[in-house]
Short mmCIF file of C-alpha atoms in Angstrom, two decimals:
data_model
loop_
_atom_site.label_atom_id
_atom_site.label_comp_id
_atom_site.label_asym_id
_atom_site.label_seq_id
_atom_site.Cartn_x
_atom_site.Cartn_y
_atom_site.Cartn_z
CA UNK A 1 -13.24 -2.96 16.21
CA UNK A 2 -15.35 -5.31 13.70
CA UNK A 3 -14.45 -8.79 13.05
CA UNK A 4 -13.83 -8.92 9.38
CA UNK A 5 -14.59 -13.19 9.30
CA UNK A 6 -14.15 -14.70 5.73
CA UNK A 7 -12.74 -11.65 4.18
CA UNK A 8 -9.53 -11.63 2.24
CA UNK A 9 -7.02 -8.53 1.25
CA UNK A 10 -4.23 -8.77 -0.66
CA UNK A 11 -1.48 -6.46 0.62
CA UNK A 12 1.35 -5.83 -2.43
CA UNK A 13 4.95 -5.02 -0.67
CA UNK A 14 2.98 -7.01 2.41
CA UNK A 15 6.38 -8.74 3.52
CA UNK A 16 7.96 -5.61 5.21
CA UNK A 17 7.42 -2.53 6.76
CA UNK A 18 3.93 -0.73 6.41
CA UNK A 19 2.08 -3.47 4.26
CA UNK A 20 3.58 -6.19 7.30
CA UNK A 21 2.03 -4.18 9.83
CA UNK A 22 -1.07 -3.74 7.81
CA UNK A 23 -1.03 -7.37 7.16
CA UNK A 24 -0.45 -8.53 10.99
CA UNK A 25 -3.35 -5.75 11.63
CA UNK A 26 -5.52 -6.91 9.30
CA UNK A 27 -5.22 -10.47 10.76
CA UNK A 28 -5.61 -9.52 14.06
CA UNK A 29 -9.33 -8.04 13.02
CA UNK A 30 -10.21 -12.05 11.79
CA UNK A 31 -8.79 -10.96 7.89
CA UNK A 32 -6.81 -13.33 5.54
CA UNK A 33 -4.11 -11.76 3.77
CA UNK A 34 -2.28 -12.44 0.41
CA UNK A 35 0.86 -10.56 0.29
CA UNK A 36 3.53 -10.09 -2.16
CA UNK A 37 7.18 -9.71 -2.18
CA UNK A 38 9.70 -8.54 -4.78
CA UNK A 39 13.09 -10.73 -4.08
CA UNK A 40 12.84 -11.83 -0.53
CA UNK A 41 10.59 -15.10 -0.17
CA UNK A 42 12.58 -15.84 3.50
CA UNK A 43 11.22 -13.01 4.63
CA UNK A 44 7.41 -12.96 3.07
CA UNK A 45 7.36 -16.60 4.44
CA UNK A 46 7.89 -14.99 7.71
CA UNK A 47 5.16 -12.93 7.93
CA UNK A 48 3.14 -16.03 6.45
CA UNK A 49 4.08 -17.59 9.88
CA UNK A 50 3.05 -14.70 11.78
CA UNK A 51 -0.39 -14.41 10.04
CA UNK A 52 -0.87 -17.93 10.97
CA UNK A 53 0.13 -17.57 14.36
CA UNK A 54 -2.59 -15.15 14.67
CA UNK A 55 -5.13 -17.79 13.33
CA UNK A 56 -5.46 -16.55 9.85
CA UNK A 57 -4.64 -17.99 6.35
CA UNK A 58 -2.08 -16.30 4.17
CA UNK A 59 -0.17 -16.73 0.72
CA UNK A 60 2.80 -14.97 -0.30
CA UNK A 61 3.09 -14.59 -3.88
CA UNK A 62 5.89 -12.89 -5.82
CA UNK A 63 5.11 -9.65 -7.83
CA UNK A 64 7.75 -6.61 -9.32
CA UNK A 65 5.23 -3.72 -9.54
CA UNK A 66 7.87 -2.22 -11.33
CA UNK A 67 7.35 -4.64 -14.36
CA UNK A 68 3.71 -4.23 -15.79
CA UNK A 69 4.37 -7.36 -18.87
CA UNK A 70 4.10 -9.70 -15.48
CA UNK A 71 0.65 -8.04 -13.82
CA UNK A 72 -1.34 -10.23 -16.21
CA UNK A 73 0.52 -13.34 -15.22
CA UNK A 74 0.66 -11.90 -11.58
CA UNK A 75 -3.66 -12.02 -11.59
CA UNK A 76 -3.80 -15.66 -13.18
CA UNK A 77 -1.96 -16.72 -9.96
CA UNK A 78 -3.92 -15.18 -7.65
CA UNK A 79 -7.21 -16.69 -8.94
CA UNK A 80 -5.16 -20.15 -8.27
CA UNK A 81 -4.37 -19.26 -5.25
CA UNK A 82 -7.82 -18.08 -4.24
CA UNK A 83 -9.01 -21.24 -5.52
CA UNK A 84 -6.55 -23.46 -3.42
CA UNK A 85 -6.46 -21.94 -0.44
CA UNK A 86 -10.09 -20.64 -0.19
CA UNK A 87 -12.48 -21.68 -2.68
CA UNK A 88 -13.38 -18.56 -4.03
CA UNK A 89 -13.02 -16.80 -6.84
CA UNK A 90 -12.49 -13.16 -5.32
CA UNK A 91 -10.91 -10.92 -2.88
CA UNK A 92 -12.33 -8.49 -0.75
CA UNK A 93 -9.74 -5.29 -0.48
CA UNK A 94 -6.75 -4.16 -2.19
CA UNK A 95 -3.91 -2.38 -0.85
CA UNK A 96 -1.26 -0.60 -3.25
CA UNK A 97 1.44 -0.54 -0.71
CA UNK A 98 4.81 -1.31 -2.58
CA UNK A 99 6.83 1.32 -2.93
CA UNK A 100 10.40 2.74 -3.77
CA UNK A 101 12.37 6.01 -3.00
CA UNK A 102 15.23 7.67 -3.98
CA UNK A 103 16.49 10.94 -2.64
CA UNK A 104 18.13 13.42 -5.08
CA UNK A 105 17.82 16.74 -5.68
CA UNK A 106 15.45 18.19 -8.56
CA UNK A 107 18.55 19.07 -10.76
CA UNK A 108 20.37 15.75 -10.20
CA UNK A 109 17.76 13.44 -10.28
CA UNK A 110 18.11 10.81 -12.90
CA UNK A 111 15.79 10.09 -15.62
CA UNK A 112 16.42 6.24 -14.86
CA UNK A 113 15.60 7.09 -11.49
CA UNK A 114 12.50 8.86 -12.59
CA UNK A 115 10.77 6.14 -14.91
CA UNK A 116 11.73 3.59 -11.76
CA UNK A 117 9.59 5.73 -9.51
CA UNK A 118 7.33 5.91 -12.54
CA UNK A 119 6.64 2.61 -13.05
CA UNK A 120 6.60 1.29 -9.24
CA UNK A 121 4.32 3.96 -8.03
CA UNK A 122 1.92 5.22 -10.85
CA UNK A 123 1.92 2.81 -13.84
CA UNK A 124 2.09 -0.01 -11.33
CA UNK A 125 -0.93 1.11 -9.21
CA UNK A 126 -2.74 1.65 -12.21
CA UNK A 127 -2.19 -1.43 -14.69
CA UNK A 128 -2.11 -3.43 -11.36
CA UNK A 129 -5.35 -2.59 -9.70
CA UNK A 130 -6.61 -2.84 -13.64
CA UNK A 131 -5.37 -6.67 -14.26
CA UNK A 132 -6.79 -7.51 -10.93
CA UNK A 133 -10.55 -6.18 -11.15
CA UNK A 134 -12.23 -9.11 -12.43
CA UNK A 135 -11.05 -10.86 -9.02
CA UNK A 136 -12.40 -7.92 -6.67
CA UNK A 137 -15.60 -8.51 -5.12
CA UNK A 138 -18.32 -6.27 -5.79
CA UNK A 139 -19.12 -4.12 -2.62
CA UNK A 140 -14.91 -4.33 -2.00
CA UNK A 141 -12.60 -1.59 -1.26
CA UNK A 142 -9.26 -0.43 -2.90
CA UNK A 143 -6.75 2.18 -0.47
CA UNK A 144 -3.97 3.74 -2.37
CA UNK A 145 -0.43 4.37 -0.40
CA UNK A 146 0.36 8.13 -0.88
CA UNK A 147 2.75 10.33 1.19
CA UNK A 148 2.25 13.87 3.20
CA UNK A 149 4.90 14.84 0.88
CA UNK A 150 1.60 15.77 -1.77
CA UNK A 151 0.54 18.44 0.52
CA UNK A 152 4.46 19.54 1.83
CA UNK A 153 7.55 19.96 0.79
CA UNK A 154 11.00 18.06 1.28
CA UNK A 155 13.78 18.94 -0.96
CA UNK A 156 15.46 15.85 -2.74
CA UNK A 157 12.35 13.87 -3.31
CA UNK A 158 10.41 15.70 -6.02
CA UNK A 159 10.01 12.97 -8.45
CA UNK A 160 8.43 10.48 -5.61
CA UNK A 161 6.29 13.25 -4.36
CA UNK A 162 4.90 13.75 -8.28
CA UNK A 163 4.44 10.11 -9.04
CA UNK A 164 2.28 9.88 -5.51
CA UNK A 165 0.27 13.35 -6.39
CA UNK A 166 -0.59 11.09 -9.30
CA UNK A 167 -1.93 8.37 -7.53
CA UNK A 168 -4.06 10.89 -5.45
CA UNK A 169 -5.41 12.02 -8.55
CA UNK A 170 -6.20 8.16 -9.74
CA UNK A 171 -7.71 6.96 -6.68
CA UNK A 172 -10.78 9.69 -7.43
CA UNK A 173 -11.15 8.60 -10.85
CA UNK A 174 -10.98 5.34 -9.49
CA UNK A 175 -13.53 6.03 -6.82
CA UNK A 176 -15.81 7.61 -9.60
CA UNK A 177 -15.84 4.54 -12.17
CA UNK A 178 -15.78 1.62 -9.81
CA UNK A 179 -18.54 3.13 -8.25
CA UNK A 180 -21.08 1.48 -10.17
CA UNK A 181 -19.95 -1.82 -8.35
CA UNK A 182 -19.56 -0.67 -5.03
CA UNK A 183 -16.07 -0.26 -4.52
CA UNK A 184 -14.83 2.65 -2.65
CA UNK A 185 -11.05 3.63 -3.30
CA UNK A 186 -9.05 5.88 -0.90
CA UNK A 187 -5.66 7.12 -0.50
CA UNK A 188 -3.62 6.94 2.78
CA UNK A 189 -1.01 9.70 3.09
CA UNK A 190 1.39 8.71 5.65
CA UNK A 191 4.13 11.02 6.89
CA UNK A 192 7.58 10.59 7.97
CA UNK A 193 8.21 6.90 9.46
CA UNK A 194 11.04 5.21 10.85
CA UNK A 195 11.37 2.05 8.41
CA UNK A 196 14.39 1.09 6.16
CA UNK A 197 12.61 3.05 2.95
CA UNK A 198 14.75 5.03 0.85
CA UNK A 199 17.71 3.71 2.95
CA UNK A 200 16.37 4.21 6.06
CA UNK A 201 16.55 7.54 6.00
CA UNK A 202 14.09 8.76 8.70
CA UNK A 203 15.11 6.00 10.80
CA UNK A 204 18.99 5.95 10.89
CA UNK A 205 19.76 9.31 10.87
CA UNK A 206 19.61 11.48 13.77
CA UNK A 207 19.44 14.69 13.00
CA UNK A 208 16.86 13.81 10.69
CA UNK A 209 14.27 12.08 12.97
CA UNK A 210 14.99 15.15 15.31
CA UNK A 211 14.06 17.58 12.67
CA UNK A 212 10.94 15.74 11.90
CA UNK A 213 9.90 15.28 15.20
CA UNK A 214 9.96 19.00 15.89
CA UNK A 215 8.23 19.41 13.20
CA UNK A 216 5.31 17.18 14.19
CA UNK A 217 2.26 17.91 16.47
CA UNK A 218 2.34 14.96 18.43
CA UNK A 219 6.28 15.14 18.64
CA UNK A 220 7.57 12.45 17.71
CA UNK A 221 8.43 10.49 13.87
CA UNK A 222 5.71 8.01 12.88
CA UNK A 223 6.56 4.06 13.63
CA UNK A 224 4.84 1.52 10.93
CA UNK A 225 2.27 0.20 13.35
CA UNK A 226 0.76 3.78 13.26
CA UNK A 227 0.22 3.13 9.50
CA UNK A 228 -0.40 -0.32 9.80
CA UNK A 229 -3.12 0.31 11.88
CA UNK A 230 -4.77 3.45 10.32
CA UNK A 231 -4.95 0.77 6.76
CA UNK A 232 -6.41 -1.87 8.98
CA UNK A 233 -8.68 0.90 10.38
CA UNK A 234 -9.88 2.59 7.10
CA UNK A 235 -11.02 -1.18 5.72
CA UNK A 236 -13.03 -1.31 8.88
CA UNK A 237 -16.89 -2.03 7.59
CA UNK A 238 -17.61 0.98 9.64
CA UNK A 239 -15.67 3.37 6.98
CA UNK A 240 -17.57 1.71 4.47
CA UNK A 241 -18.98 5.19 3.38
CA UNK A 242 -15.35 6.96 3.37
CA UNK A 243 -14.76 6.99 0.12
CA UNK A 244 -12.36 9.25 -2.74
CA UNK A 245 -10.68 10.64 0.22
CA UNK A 246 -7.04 11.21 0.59
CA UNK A 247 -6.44 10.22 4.39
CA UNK A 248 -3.28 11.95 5.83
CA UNK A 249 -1.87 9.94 8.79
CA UNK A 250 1.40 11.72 9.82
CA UNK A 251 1.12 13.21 13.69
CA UNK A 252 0.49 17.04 12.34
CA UNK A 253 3.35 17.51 10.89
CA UNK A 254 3.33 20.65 9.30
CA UNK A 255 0.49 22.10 10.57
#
């Protein structure tokens, strides 16, 4: 494990779940963390805590992904908050971890529903990672949350599953233009995993979690520290020359 001293990521959805983990991972490799939350501040000022605890220095700023007229805004804050709390003018990684799901069938599923998927996942990675360039440090790196849903199928969640093919596509592109300054951009495919996303479905119900863990190599559903630790991993300096990959972490499932 390398000690990542004076670098800083900022985690978006960092508050809960896999971004928390990441974040908490992250710290634990010598990493300062900005991470953002959507409604919750109780809870992002939690993690704050636990960063801290850990010895590291963290902000929690607020940020809809959903709602692209704010990213602009979003970026001027960060630079004052880099400037506060640091004395820089940059950040070192980016993680596009916030995320929404909704389960419904292809023939029921909303077009509301669509255009929120839309917006979180794919217009909010891209217009998102845009606004925030200038602040990215030349030589940094960028990881895009995907799903193993791009590579297999689970009926009810087709519109999630096309807005995250989308950001598999973009994170090459990405990888291919930002290359010029040294930034490599990945995607991180994680499978099923016991967290309260999209209700909590792989975590609260049974049947489920059973199905999925029969389905999986190493027999069991994913847990968020498994992701959480495969982000911290990939930002490692030693997978500094992994770069416009898609990463799955889900146990095999599938296979």
């Amino acid at each position: 494990m390398t000690t990542q001293a004076n670098t800083i990521v900022l985690i978006t959805g960092g508050s809960r779940g896999l971004g928390r983990s990441a974040a908490l991972h992250l710290a634990r490799r010598g990493v300062d963390v900005i991470l953002t939350y959507k409604g919750n501040q109780a809870e992002a000022q939690n993690a704050v805590r636990e960063i801290q605890a850990l010895g590291r220095r963290a902000v929690a700023l607020q940020l809809d992904v959903g709602n692209s007229k704010t990213f602009a805004a979003f970026a001027a804050t960060v630079k004052t908050a880099l400037a506060d709390t640091w004395q820089r003018g940059n950040f070192d990684y980016l993680i596009n971890n916030a995320g929404i799901g909704y389960h419904a069938a292809f023939a029921e599923t909303t077009e509301e529903q669509f255009d929120d998927l839309y917006n979180v996942h794919l217009k909010g990675t891209f217009f998102l990672t845009q606004k925030l360039l200038p602040l990215i440090k030349d030589g940094g790196r960028i990881v895009n949350l995907s799903s193993g849903l791009t590579r297999f199928t689970l009926p009810g969640i087709s519109a999630y599953a096309a807005m995250k093919g989308g950001v598999e596509v973009l994170t090459r592109y990405m990888a291919k233009e930002l290359g010029p300054r040294g930034i490599a951009v990945n995607t991180l495919a994680p499978g099923a995993i016991e967290t309260d996303f999209s209700g909590g479905m792989v975590r609260d119900n049974a049947q489920m979690n059973a199905m999925i863990a029969g389905q999986t190599a190493l027999g069991r559903v994913g847990l968020p520290d498994d992701i959480g630790g495969a982000m911290a991993a990939l930002l490692d300096e030693g997978n500094r020359w992994v770069n416009a990959q898609r990463i799955e972490v889900s146990g095999g499932i599938h296979i």
